[in-house]
Coordinates of C-alpha atoms and ligand atoms in Angstrom, one line a residue:
X4 CA -44.3 -14.8 -7.5
X5 CA -41.5 -14.7 -10.0
X6 CA -41.9 -14.8 -13.8
X7 CA -40.3 -17.2 -16.1
X8 CA -40.4 -14.8 -19.0
X9 CA -37.0 -13.8 -20.6
X10 CA -37.1 -10.7 -22.8
X11 CA -35.3 -7.3 -23.3
X12 CA -37.2 -5.6 -20.4
X13 CA -36.3 -8.6 -18.1
X14 CA -32.7 -8.4 -19.3
X15 CA -32.5 -4.6 -18.6
X16 CA -33.8 -5.2 -15.1
X17 CA -31.4 -8.2 -14.6
X18 CA -28.4 -6.1 -15.6
X19 CA -29.4 -3.4 -13.1
X20 CA -29.9 -6.0 -10.3
X21 CA -26.6 -7.7 -11.1
X22 CA -24.7 -4.5 -10.4
X23 CA -26.7 -3.3 -7.4
X24 CA -27.4 -6.4 -5.2
X25 CA -25.3 -9.2 -3.9
X26 CA -26.1 -12.9 -4.3
X27 CA -25.6 -16.1 -2.5
X28 CA -24.6 -17.9 -5.7
X29 CA -23.4 -16.5 -9.1
X30 CA -23.3 -19.0 -11.9
X31 CA -21.0 -18.5 -14.9
X32 CA -22.3 -20.3 -18.0
X33 CA -25.8 -20.9 -19.5
X34 CA -25.3 -24.4 -20.8
X35 CA -27.4 -27.2 -19.3
X36 CA -25.1 -27.5 -16.3
X37 CA -25.1 -23.8 -15.5
X38 CA -28.9 -23.4 -15.8
X39 CA -29.3 -26.7 -13.9
X40 CA -27.1 -25.3 -11.1
X41 CA -29.0 -22.0 -11.1
X42 CA -32.3 -23.9 -10.7
X43 CA -30.9 -26.2 -8.1
X44 CA -29.7 -23.3 -6.0
X45 CA -32.8 -21.1 -6.5
X46 CA -35.1 -23.9 -5.6
X47 CA -33.2 -24.3 -2.3
X48 CA -34.2 -20.8 -1.4
X49 CA -30.9 -19.1 -2.3
X50 CA -30.5 -15.8 -4.0
X51 CA -29.0 -16.6 -7.5
X52 CA -27.7 -14.9 -10.6
X53 CA -26.5 -16.5 -13.8
X54 CA -24.5 -14.8 -16.6
X55 CA -24.0 -16.3 -20.1
X56 CA -21.6 -14.7 -22.5
X57 CA -23.4 -15.8 -25.7
X58 CA -27.0 -17.2 -25.7
X59 CA -28.6 -19.9 -23.5
X60 CA -27.3 -23.3 -24.8
X61 CA -25.0 -21.6 -27.4
X62 CA -22.1 -24.0 -26.5
X63 CA -22.2 -27.8 -26.4
X64 CA -25.7 -27.9 -25.0
X65 CA -27.3 -27.2 -28.4
X66 CA -25.0 -29.5 -30.4
X67 CA -25.4 -32.9 -28.8
X68 CA -26.9 -36.1 -30.3
X69 CA -30.0 -35.1 -28.4
X70 CA -30.4 -38.5 -26.7
X71 CA -31.3 -39.0 -23.0
X72 CA -29.7 -42.3 -22.5
X73 CA -28.1 -44.6 -20.0
X74 CA -25.1 -45.1 -22.3
X75 CA -25.0 -48.7 -23.6
X76 CA -21.3 -48.5 -24.1
X77 CA -20.7 -48.1 -20.4
X78 CA -22.1 -51.6 -19.9
X79 CA -19.1 -53.0 -21.8
X80 CA -16.9 -51.2 -19.3
X81 CA -18.9 -52.8 -16.4
X82 CA -19.8 -49.3 -15.1
X83 CA -23.2 -50.3 -13.9
X84 CA -23.5 -47.5 -11.3
X85 CA -23.2 -44.9 -14.0
X86 CA -25.7 -46.6 -16.3
X87 CA -28.2 -47.0 -13.5
X88 CA -27.9 -43.3 -12.5
X89 CA -28.4 -42.1 -16.1
X90 CA -31.4 -44.5 -16.6
X91 CA -32.9 -43.2 -13.4
X92 CA -32.6 -39.6 -14.8
X93 CA -34.1 -40.7 -18.1
X94 CA -37.2 -42.1 -16.4
X95 CA -37.5 -39.0 -14.3
X96 CA -37.3 -36.7 -17.3
X97 CA -39.7 -38.7 -19.4
X98 CA -42.3 -39.2 -16.7
X99 CA -42.1 -36.2 -14.3
X100 CA -39.7 -33.4 -15.0
X101 CA -40.5 -32.6 -18.6
X102 CA -42.6 -35.2 -20.5
X103 CA -43.5 -32.5 -23.0
X104 CA -39.8 -32.3 -24.1
X105 CA -38.2 -35.7 -23.5
X106 CA -39.8 -38.5 -25.5
X107 CA -39.2 -42.3 -25.7
X108 CA -37.5 -43.4 -29.0
X109 CA -37.0 -46.9 -30.3
X110 CA -33.7 -48.1 -31.7
X111 CA -32.8 -51.2 -33.7
X112 CA -29.5 -52.8 -32.8
X113 CA -28.8 -54.7 -36.1
X114 CA -27.0 -58.1 -35.8
X115 CA -24.7 -59.4 -38.5
X116 CA -24.2 -62.8 -37.0
X117 CA -26.9 -65.3 -35.9
X118 CA -26.2 -66.7 -32.5
X119 CA -23.1 -65.4 -30.6
X120 CA -23.8 -61.7 -31.2
X121 CA -27.5 -62.1 -30.4
X122 CA -26.7 -63.7 -27.1
X123 CA -24.2 -61.0 -26.2
X124 CA -26.2 -58.0 -27.3
X125 CA -29.5 -59.5 -25.9
X126 CA -27.9 -60.0 -22.5
X127 CA -26.6 -56.5 -22.6
X128 CA -29.9 -55.0 -23.5
X129 CA -31.7 -57.1 -20.8
X130 CA -29.3 -55.8 -18.2
X131 CA -29.8 -52.2 -19.6
X132 CA -33.6 -52.6 -19.1
X133 CA -33.2 -54.2 -15.7
X134 CA -30.8 -51.5 -14.4
X135 CA -33.6 -48.9 -14.5
X136 CA -35.2 -50.7 -11.5
X137 CA -39.0 -50.6 -11.0
X138 CA -39.6 -47.4 -13.0
X139 CA -41.0 -48.4 -16.4
X140 CA -41.8 -45.3 -18.5
X141 CA -40.2 -47.0 -21.6
X142 CA -41.0 -50.4 -23.1
X143 CA -38.8 -53.5 -22.6
X144 CA -36.4 -54.5 -25.4
X145 CA -37.6 -57.0 -28.0
X146 CA -35.9 -59.5 -30.4
X147 CA -37.2 -59.1 -34.0
X148 CA -37.8 -61.6 -36.7
X149 CA -36.4 -61.0 -40.2
X150 CA -39.9 -60.2 -41.4
X151 CA -40.4 -57.6 -38.6
X152 CA -37.0 -56.0 -39.5
X153 CA -38.0 -55.7 -43.1
X154 CA -41.3 -54.1 -42.1
X155 CA -39.7 -51.7 -39.6
X156 CA -36.5 -50.8 -41.5
X157 CA -36.6 -51.7 -45.2
X158 CA -33.4 -49.6 -45.5
X159 CA -31.3 -52.2 -43.5
X160 CA -29.3 -54.4 -45.9
X161 CA -31.0 -57.8 -45.9
X162 CA -27.8 -59.5 -47.3
X163 CA -25.8 -58.7 -44.1
X164 CA -28.3 -58.0 -41.3
X165 CA -29.2 -61.4 -39.8
X166 CA -31.4 -60.1 -37.0
X167 CA -32.1 -57.1 -34.8
X168 CA -33.1 -56.2 -31.2
X169 CA -35.3 -53.2 -30.6
X170 CA -34.7 -51.2 -27.4
X171 CA -35.8 -47.8 -26.1
X172 CA -34.1 -44.7 -25.0
X173 CA -35.3 -41.1 -25.1
X174 CA -34.8 -38.0 -27.2
X175 CA -34.8 -34.2 -26.5
X176 CA -34.4 -30.9 -28.3
X177 CA -31.3 -30.0 -26.2
X178 CA -31.4 -26.2 -26.7
X179 CA -35.1 -26.1 -25.9
X180 CA -34.7 -28.2 -22.8
X181 CA -31.8 -26.0 -21.6
X182 CA -33.9 -22.9 -22.2
X183 CA -36.8 -24.5 -20.2
X184 CA -34.5 -25.2 -17.3
X185 CA -33.3 -21.5 -17.4
X186 CA -36.9 -20.3 -17.4
X187 CA -37.8 -22.6 -14.5
X188 CA -34.8 -21.1 -12.6
X189 CA -36.1 -17.6 -13.4
X190 CA -39.5 -18.7 -12.2
X191 CA -37.9 -19.5 -8.8
X192 CA -36.2 -16.1 -8.7
X193 CA -32.8 -16.6 -10.5
X194 CA -31.6 -13.4 -12.2
X195 CA -30.6 -14.4 -15.7
X196 CA -28.7 -12.3 -18.2
X197 CA -27.3 -13.5 -21.6
X198 CA -24.5 -11.7 -23.5
X199 CA -22.8 -10.9 -20.2
X200 CA -19.3 -12.3 -20.0
X201 CA -17.2 -13.0 -16.8
X202 CA -13.9 -11.2 -17.2
X203 CA -12.1 -11.4 -13.9
X204 CA -12.7 -12.3 -10.3
X205 CA -13.3 -9.9 -7.4
X206 CA -11.2 -11.0 -4.4
X207 CA -10.9 -10.3 -0.8
X208 CA -7.5 -11.7 0.0
X209 CA -7.6 -15.3 -1.3
X210 CA -11.4 -15.4 -1.2
X211 CA -13.4 -14.9 -4.4
X212 CA -16.3 -12.5 -3.6
X213 CA -17.7 -12.0 -7.1
X214 CA -17.0 -11.4 -10.7
X215 CA -16.1 -8.4 -12.9
X216 CA -18.4 -8.9 -15.9
X217 CA -19.0 -7.1 -19.1
X218 CA -22.4 -6.4 -20.7
X219 CA -21.6 -7.4 -24.3
X220 CA -24.5 -5.4 -25.7
X221 CA -23.7 -2.0 -24.1
X222 CA -20.0 -2.6 -23.5
X223 CA -20.5 -1.6 -19.8
X224 CA -18.7 -3.3 -17.0
X225 CA -20.7 -4.8 -14.1
X226 CA -19.2 -5.8 -10.7
X227 CA -21.3 -8.7 -9.4
X228 CA -21.0 -9.6 -5.7
X229 CA -21.6 -13.2 -4.6
X230 CA -20.7 -15.3 -1.6
X231 CA -19.9 -18.2 -4.0
X232 CA -19.2 -18.2 -7.7
X233 CA -20.0 -21.4 -9.6
X234 CA -18.3 -21.9 -12.9
X235 CA -20.1 -24.2 -15.4
X236 CA -18.1 -23.2 -18.5
X237 CA -17.7 -26.6 -20.2
X238 CA -15.1 -26.4 -22.9
X239 CA -14.1 -22.9 -21.8
X240 CA -13.1 -24.1 -18.3
X241 CA -9.3 -24.2 -18.9
X242 CA -9.4 -20.8 -20.7
X243 CA -11.3 -19.2 -17.7
X244 CA -9.1 -20.9 -15.1
X245 CA -6.1 -19.2 -16.8
X246 CA -7.9 -15.9 -17.1
X247 CA -8.9 -16.0 -13.5
X248 CA -5.4 -17.0 -12.4
X249 CA -6.8 -20.2 -10.6
X250 CA -4.9 -23.4 -10.1
X251 CA -7.6 -25.9 -11.0
X252 CA -7.6 -29.6 -10.0
X253 CA -8.6 -30.8 -13.5
X254 CA -8.0 -30.1 -17.1
X255 CA -10.5 -30.2 -19.9
X256 CA -9.5 -31.6 -23.2
X257 CA -11.8 -31.1 -26.2
X258 CA -13.2 -33.7 -28.6
X259 CA -15.2 -32.8 -31.7
X260 CA -18.4 -34.6 -32.6
X261 CA -20.2 -34.1 -35.9
X262 CA -23.7 -34.9 -37.0
X263 CA -25.2 -34.8 -40.5
X264 CA -28.9 -34.1 -41.2
X265 CA -30.7 -35.9 -44.0
X266 CA -34.2 -35.7 -45.4
X267 CA -36.7 -38.3 -44.2
X268 CA -36.7 -39.9 -47.7
X269 CA -33.0 -40.8 -47.4
X270 CA -33.6 -43.7 -45.0
X271 CA -36.7 -45.9 -44.8
X272 CA -37.1 -47.0 -41.2
X273 CA -39.8 -46.5 -38.5
X274 CA -37.1 -46.6 -35.7
X275 CA -33.7 -45.3 -35.0
X276 CA -30.7 -47.5 -35.6
X277 CA -27.5 -47.9 -33.5
X278 CA -24.4 -49.3 -35.0
X279 CA -21.2 -50.3 -33.3
X280 CA -18.2 -48.7 -35.0
X281 CA -14.5 -49.5 -34.7
X282 CA -14.1 -46.6 -32.2
X283 CA -17.6 -46.1 -30.6
X284 CA -21.2 -46.2 -31.8
X285 CA -23.1 -44.4 -34.6
X286 CA -26.7 -43.3 -34.2
X287 CA -29.2 -42.9 -37.0
X288 CA -31.9 -40.9 -35.2
X289 CA -35.3 -39.8 -36.4
X290 CA -35.8 -36.1 -36.0
X291 CA -39.3 -35.0 -37.1
X292 CA -39.4 -35.8 -40.8
X293 CA -35.6 -35.8 -41.0
X294 CA -32.7 -38.0 -39.8
X295 CA -29.8 -37.0 -37.7
X296 CA -26.8 -39.2 -38.1
X297 CA -23.6 -39.2 -36.0
X298 CA -21.3 -38.8 -34.3
X299 CA -17.5 -38.6 -34.6
X300 CA -14.9 -38.3 -31.8
X301 CA -11.7 -36.5 -32.8
X302 CA -9.3 -34.2 -30.9
X303 CA -10.0 -30.5 -31.4
X304 CA -8.0 -27.3 -30.9
X305 CA -9.8 -24.7 -33.1
X306 CA -12.3 -22.0 -32.4
X307 CA -14.5 -23.0 -29.5
X308 CA -17.5 -20.8 -30.2
X309 CA -17.8 -21.9 -33.8
X310 CA -16.7 -25.5 -34.4
X311 CA -17.1 -26.5 -38.0
X312 CA -17.2 -30.0 -39.6
X313 CA -14.6 -31.0 -42.1
X314 CA -14.6 -33.4 -45.0
X315 CA -13.2 -36.4 -43.0
X316 CA -15.9 -36.0 -40.4
X317 CA -18.7 -36.3 -42.9
X318 CA -17.0 -39.0 -44.9
X319 CA -16.6 -41.1 -41.8
X320 CA -20.3 -40.8 -40.8
X321 CA -21.5 -41.5 -44.4
X322 CA -19.2 -44.5 -44.7
X323 CA -20.2 -46.0 -41.3
X324 CA -23.9 -45.6 -42.0
X325 CA -23.6 -47.1 -45.5
X326 CA -22.2 -50.3 -44.0
X327 CA -25.8 -51.3 -43.2
X328 CA -28.0 -49.1 -45.4
X329 CA -29.5 -49.8 -48.8
X330 CA -29.7 -47.6 -50.9
X331 CA -26.6 -45.9 -49.6
X332 CA -26.9 -42.3 -48.4
X333 CA -25.3 -39.8 -50.7
X334 CA -23.3 -36.7 -49.7
X335 CA -25.5 -34.6 -52.0
X336 CA -28.6 -35.5 -49.9
X337 CA -27.1 -33.8 -46.8
X338 CA -29.3 -30.9 -45.6
X339 CA -27.2 -29.8 -42.7
X340 CA -24.1 -30.5 -40.7
X341 CA -23.4 -29.5 -37.1
X342 CA -20.4 -29.9 -34.9
X343 CA -20.2 -29.9 -31.1
X344 CA -17.3 -30.0 -28.7
X345 CA -17.2 -32.4 -25.7
X346 CA -15.6 -31.3 -22.5
X347 CA -13.5 -34.3 -21.4
X348 CA -12.1 -33.9 -17.9
X349 CA -8.9 -35.3 -16.6
X350 CA -7.8 -34.9 -13.0
X351 CA -4.4 -33.2 -12.5
X352 CA -2.1 -35.6 -10.6
X353 CA -2.1 -35.1 -6.8
X354 CA -4.8 -32.4 -7.0
X355 CA -6.5 -32.2 -3.6
X356 CA -9.4 -30.0 -4.6
X357 CA -11.2 -32.2 -6.9
X358 CA -13.7 -35.0 -6.7
X359 CA -13.8 -37.0 -9.9
X360 CA -16.7 -39.2 -10.6
X361 CA -16.5 -41.5 -13.7
X362 CA -17.5 -38.7 -16.0
X363 CA -17.6 -35.3 -14.2
X364 CA -15.5 -33.4 -11.8
X365 CA -16.3 -30.8 -9.1
X366 CA -13.5 -28.6 -7.9
X367 CA -12.8 -25.8 -5.3
X368 CA -9.7 -24.0 -6.5
X369 CA -10.2 -21.0 -4.2
X370 CA -12.4 -20.1 -1.3
X371 CA -15.7 -18.8 -2.6
X372 CA -15.2 -20.4 -6.1
X373 CA -16.3 -23.9 -7.2
X374 CA -16.6 -25.4 -10.7
X375 CA -17.9 -28.4 -12.5
X376 CA -17.1 -29.9 -15.9
X377 CA -17.5 -33.1 -18.0
X378 CA -20.4 -35.5 -17.8
X379 CA -23.2 -35.9 -20.2
X380 CA -26.4 -34.1 -20.9
X381 CA -28.6 -36.8 -19.4
X382 CA -27.2 -36.4 -15.9
X383 CA -27.2 -32.6 -15.8
X384 CA -29.5 -32.6 -12.8
X385 CA -27.1 -34.8 -10.7
X386 CA -24.1 -32.7 -11.8
X387 CA -26.0 -29.5 -10.9
X388 CA -26.9 -30.9 -7.5
X389 CA -23.2 -32.0 -6.9
X390 CA -21.8 -28.6 -7.6
X391 CA -24.4 -26.7 -5.5
X392 CA -23.8 -29.2 -2.7
X393 CA -20.2 -28.2 -2.8
X394 CA -21.0 -24.5 -3.2
X395 CA -23.3 -24.2 -0.2
X396 CA -20.4 -25.0 2.1
X397 CA -19.1 -21.5 1.3
X398 CA -22.3 -19.9 2.6
X399 CA -21.8 -20.9 6.2
X400 CA -25.5 -21.3 6.8
X401 CA -27.9 -24.2 6.8
X402 CA -29.1 -24.8 3.3
X403 CA -31.9 -27.2 2.3
X404 CA -31.2 -30.3 0.2
X405 CA -31.8 -30.2 -3.6
X406 CA -35.4 -30.7 -4.6
X407 CA -35.0 -30.8 -8.4
X408 CA -36.0 -34.4 -8.6
X409 CA -39.5 -33.3 -7.6
X410 CA -39.6 -30.1 -9.6
X411 CA -41.2 -30.3 -13.0
X412 CA -39.9 -27.7 -15.5
X413 CA -42.1 -24.9 -16.8
X414 CA -44.7 -26.3 -19.2
X415 CA -44.7 -29.8 -17.7
X416 CA -47.8 -29.4 -15.5
X417 CA -51.0 -30.8 -17.0
X418 CA -49.1 -32.0 -20.1
X419 CA -50.6 -35.5 -20.0
X420 CA -54.2 -34.1 -19.8
X421 CA -53.5 -31.5 -22.6
X422 CA -52.4 -34.2 -25.1
X423 CA -55.8 -35.8 -24.6
X424 CA -57.5 -32.4 -25.3
X425 CA -55.7 -31.7 -28.6
X426 CA -59.0 -31.8 -30.6
X427 CA -60.7 -29.3 -28.3
X428 CA -57.7 -27.0 -28.3
X429 CA -57.6 -27.1 -32.1
X430 CA -61.3 -26.4 -32.5
X431 CA -61.2 -23.5 -30.0
X432 CA -58.1 -21.9 -31.4
X433 CA -58.7 -22.6 -35.1
X434 CA -55.3 -24.2 -35.4
X435 CA -54.7 -27.6 -37.1
X436 CA -54.6 -30.6 -34.8
X437 CA -51.0 -31.2 -36.1
X438 CA -50.0 -27.7 -35.1
X439 CA -51.5 -28.0 -31.6
X440 CA -49.5 -31.3 -31.1
X441 CA -46.4 -29.6 -32.4
X442 CA -46.9 -26.7 -29.9
X443 CA -47.6 -29.0 -27.0
X444 CA -44.4 -30.9 -27.6
X445 CA -42.4 -27.7 -27.5
X446 CA -44.2 -25.6 -24.9
X447 CA -46.4 -28.0 -22.9
X448 CA -48.9 -26.1 -20.8
X449 CA -47.3 -22.8 -21.9
X450 CA -49.1 -23.3 -25.2
X451 CA -51.6 -21.0 -23.5
X452 CA -49.1 -18.1 -23.9
X453 CA -48.8 -18.8 -27.6
X454 CA -52.6 -19.0 -28.0
X455 CA -52.9 -15.7 -26.3
X456 CA -50.5 -14.1 -28.7
X457 CA -52.5 -15.5 -31.6
X458 CA -55.8 -14.2 -30.1
X459 CA -54.2 -10.7 -29.9
X460 CA -52.7 -11.0 -33.5
X461 CA -54.4 -13.6 -35.6
X462 CA -51.8 -13.3 -38.4
X463 CA -49.3 -15.0 -36.0
X464 CA -51.3 -18.3 -36.5
X465 CA -49.8 -18.6 -40.0
X466 CA -46.9 -21.0 -40.7
X467 CA -43.5 -19.4 -41.2
X468 CA -42.9 -21.6 -44.2
X469 CA -45.0 -24.4 -45.7
X470 CA -42.4 -27.1 -45.3
X471 CA -41.6 -26.4 -41.6
X472 CA -43.8 -27.0 -38.6
X473 CA -43.3 -23.5 -37.0
X474 CA -46.0 -20.8 -36.9
X475 CA -45.1 -17.1 -36.7
X476 CA -46.3 -16.9 -33.1
X477 CA -43.4 -19.1 -32.1
X478 CA -40.9 -16.7 -33.6
X479 CA -42.5 -13.7 -31.8
X480 CA -42.6 -15.7 -28.6
X481 CA -38.9 -16.6 -28.9
X482 CA -38.1 -12.9 -28.4
X483 CA -41.0 -12.0 -26.1
X484 CA -40.7 -14.9 -23.7
X485 CA -37.6 -17.0 -24.4
X486 CA -34.8 -14.4 -24.4
X487 CA -33.8 -14.5 -28.1
X488 CA -31.9 -11.4 -28.9
X489 CA -30.7 -12.1 -32.5
X490 CA -31.9 -13.8 -35.7
X491 CA -29.3 -16.6 -35.0
X492 CA -30.8 -17.2 -31.5
X493 CA -34.2 -17.9 -33.2
X494 CA -33.0 -19.9 -36.2
X495 CA -30.3 -22.0 -34.4
X496 CA -31.7 -22.6 -30.9
X497 CA -35.4 -21.4 -30.3
X498 CA -36.2 -23.3 -33.4
X499 CA -33.9 -25.7 -35.2
X500 CA -34.4 -24.2 -38.7
X501 CA -30.6 -23.9 -39.0
X502 CA -30.3 -27.6 -39.7
X503 CA -33.9 -28.4 -40.6
X504 CA -34.3 -26.1 -43.6
X505 CA -32.6 -26.9 -46.9
X506 CA -31.0 -23.5 -47.0
X507 CA -30.2 -23.2 -43.3
X508 CA -33.1 -20.8 -43.0
X509 CA -31.2 -18.0 -44.8
X510 CA -34.3 -17.2 -47.0
X511 CA -36.4 -16.9 -43.8
X512 CA -34.0 -14.7 -41.9
X513 CA -35.6 -11.4 -43.1
X514 CA -39.2 -12.5 -42.2
X515 CA -37.9 -13.7 -38.8
X516 CA -36.2 -10.4 -38.2
X517 CA -39.4 -8.5 -39.2
X518 CA -41.4 -10.5 -36.6
X519 CA -39.0 -10.0 -33.7
X520 CA -38.0 -6.4 -34.5
X521 CA -40.9 -4.8 -32.6
X522 CA -40.2 -6.9 -29.5
X523 CA -36.5 -6.1 -29.5
X524 CA -37.1 -2.5 -30.4
X525 CA -34.8 -2.7 -33.5
X526 CA -34.2 0.0 -36.0
X527 CA -34.1 -1.0 -39.7
X528 CA -30.3 -0.9 -39.4
X529 CA -30.2 -3.2 -36.4
X530 CA -32.6 -5.6 -38.2
X531 CA -30.3 -5.8 -41.2
X532 CA -27.2 -6.2 -39.1
X533 CA -28.7 -9.2 -37.3
X534 CA -29.7 -10.8 -40.6
X535 CA -26.3 -10.2 -42.1
X536 CA -24.6 -11.7 -39.0
X537 CA -26.6 -14.9 -39.5
X538 CA -25.9 -15.1 -43.2
X539 CA -22.2 -14.7 -42.6
X540 CA -22.3 -17.5 -40.0
X541 CA -24.0 -19.7 -42.6
X542 CA -21.5 -18.7 -45.3
X543 CA -18.6 -19.9 -43.1
X544 CA -20.3 -23.2 -42.5
X545 CA -21.4 -23.5 -46.1
X546 CA -17.9 -23.0 -47.3
X547 CA -17.0 -26.3 -45.6
X548 CA -20.2 -28.1 -46.7
X549 CA -20.0 -26.8 -50.3
X550 CA -16.6 -28.3 -50.7
X551 CA -17.9 -31.6 -49.3
X552 CA -20.8 -31.7 -51.8
X553 CA -18.5 -31.1 -54.7
X554 CA -16.3 -33.9 -53.3
X555 CA -19.4 -36.1 -53.0
X556 CA -18.5 -38.4 -55.8
X557 CA -15.2 -39.1 -54.2
X558 CA -16.7 -39.8 -50.7
X559 CA -19.5 -42.0 -52.0
X560 CA -17.4 -44.1 -54.3
Ligands
FAD25 C1 -21.3 -34.3 -30.4 C2 -21.8 -34.5 -29.0 C3 -22.9 -35.3 -28.8 C4 -23.4 -35.5 -27.5 N1 -24.5 -36.3 -27.3 C5 -25.0 -36.4 -26.1 C6 -26.1 -37.2 -25.9 O1 -26.8 -37.7 -26.9 N2 -26.6 -37.4 -24.7 C7 -26.0 -36.9 -23.6 O2 -26.4 -37.1 -22.5 N3 -24.9 -36.1 -23.7 C8 -24.4 -35.8 -24.9 N4 -23.3 -35.0 -25.1 C9 -22.7 -34.3 -24.0 C10 -23.5 -33.0 -23.6 O3 -23.9 -32.3 -24.7 C11 -22.6 -32.1 -22.7 O4 -22.1 -32.8 -21.7 C12 -23.3 -30.9 -22.2 O5 -24.1 -30.2 -23.1 C13 -22.3 -29.9 -21.5 O6 -23.0 -28.8 -21.0 P1 -22.2 -27.7 -20.2 O7 -23.3 -26.8 -19.6 O8 -21.2 -28.3 -19.3 O9 -21.4 -26.9 -21.3 P2 -21.9 -25.8 -22.4 O10 -23.2 -26.2 -22.9 O11 -20.8 -25.7 -23.4 O12 -22.1 -24.5 -21.6 C14 -21.0 -23.7 -21.2 C15 -21.4 -22.2 -21.3 O13 -20.5 -21.4 -20.7 C16 -20.5 -20.1 -21.4 N5 -19.3 -19.3 -21.1 C17 -18.0 -19.6 -21.5 N6 -17.2 -18.6 -21.0 C18 -18.0 -17.7 -20.4 C19 -17.8 -16.5 -19.7 N7 -16.5 -15.9 -19.6 N8 -18.8 -15.8 -19.1 C20 -20.0 -16.3 -19.2 N9 -20.3 -17.5 -19.8 C21 -19.3 -18.2 -20.4 C22 -20.5 -20.6 -22.9 O14 -21.0 -19.6 -23.7 C23 -21.5 -21.8 -22.8 O15 -22.8 -21.5 -23.1 C24 -22.8 -34.8 -26.4 C25 -21.7 -33.9 -26.6 C26 -21.3 -33.7 -27.9 C27 -20.2 -32.7 -28.2

């Protein structure tokens, strides 16, 4: 009945609808929690709209460690309920909701001491495995012999690593997953518009009855009427509370987390590695034929939309990883660096409006207005359900329970059959088997839409660049079906070229703009402006990274 396609025509129609109709629920923010809330509400049969001031997942939801995990560190705090809940979500995502996007991933937990540490870590991992209950989408943990460690991870230093335990968690392309949740919400009728910013609240007495928004493309104001407004603004929550003149029951402090990206050749291992650090843990995570290593945890007060890593962040990551790696990683090997900002919630003393779980908070600072912040990516579905459970009280009508635990995302249907039909799809489409697998792991059953594009324009079957897995059809599709409106949207979030390509994809920006220009109806000038905007974003990031590389000797010594 509804379409999941996001593109300029859909956006135009969404903008018109936002200003002319009224909604049960209006969601502010298109991170994973906002799109999750929109999906939760739409799939309960409610009339829903979502506005996002930048691009879907442009905030924290494209900058995480990309792990779907129970959180081993919570075991040390005896928070078994939280771990069990996250492990339940992990199983659901891997096996039912989006198996095409969330994949099991093995980690080695290296041990530097023979007996006491093995007993302690082994018991922890046994508990971690047991807490998931009877669902078993991922293998059980396993103690490894020295020989097995050498075979799996030759890069682990044999002089200090006395043993290791292999356990499993799951991995996701966070921006792609958030986009898929958004498209699923659209398929269930949610009206979604990016580059629309919430500016102020519309009130009737104390009650909030909507939002005065601004279309950031045209500059036009839009008055959006809704019975309840749901704010999922992550690190922007405090800023918006102040702007909306709301007395919230919680505050959000911001902590920066940085990751570095290395070529596959930098570390020899067939599994990820987790290390305990003095402050937290460090993950060495396989990412296609690259490695993502991180993260840090430092207070942050700078620009929220464009967090940038500094020299200390990178030096810390390199130093921690090099405690166990041989040969050591070198700063000059770093391909990319990205920083993300964690929204950490703290309840305001004596606040009556909030309900604080261990990690996230829901709040009702005014009639007709609720909000949520905190938590982690893995439990977005629970958070979305919690905030919509609170929001529906404002509707004063009977509303069905959440059904998102039974609702696969777009592309998930038939995925398990399609992976067994890769050879047939390859021979029918003329694509390489490797390319078909790559497409299935990004689009699931929606691969059919990509194949249709290729049938109409065979030149789109060609790879964008020889050293990257993406074909040109994916770039076109990013604008025609996935709501990309700029070169940055395509390079940074629809694909991950921004940190996967050696030059951050700057050399590809022109060809990407050429592919998406007809879909977006761009003039030559608009095309150049979008390319220039991406290059200047990279320049700002490169300034920091360039300095680091020149300081490489110092960091590595
Ligand atoms: C370094 C790091 C690593 C992490 N690793 C993991 C991990 O491995 N696993 C895990 O489970 N969790 C992880 N997390 C946590 C997880 O990424 C976050 O909890 C989650 O992405 C937060 O999503 P959100 O929707 O609340 O916020 P966001 O994704 O930031 O979304 C908020 C959105 O609101 C929009 N917005 C702001 N103001 C307005 C306005 N006025 N109008 C309209 N829209 C507006 C913003 O543009 C933004 O898109 C990590 C976090 C960090 C920082």
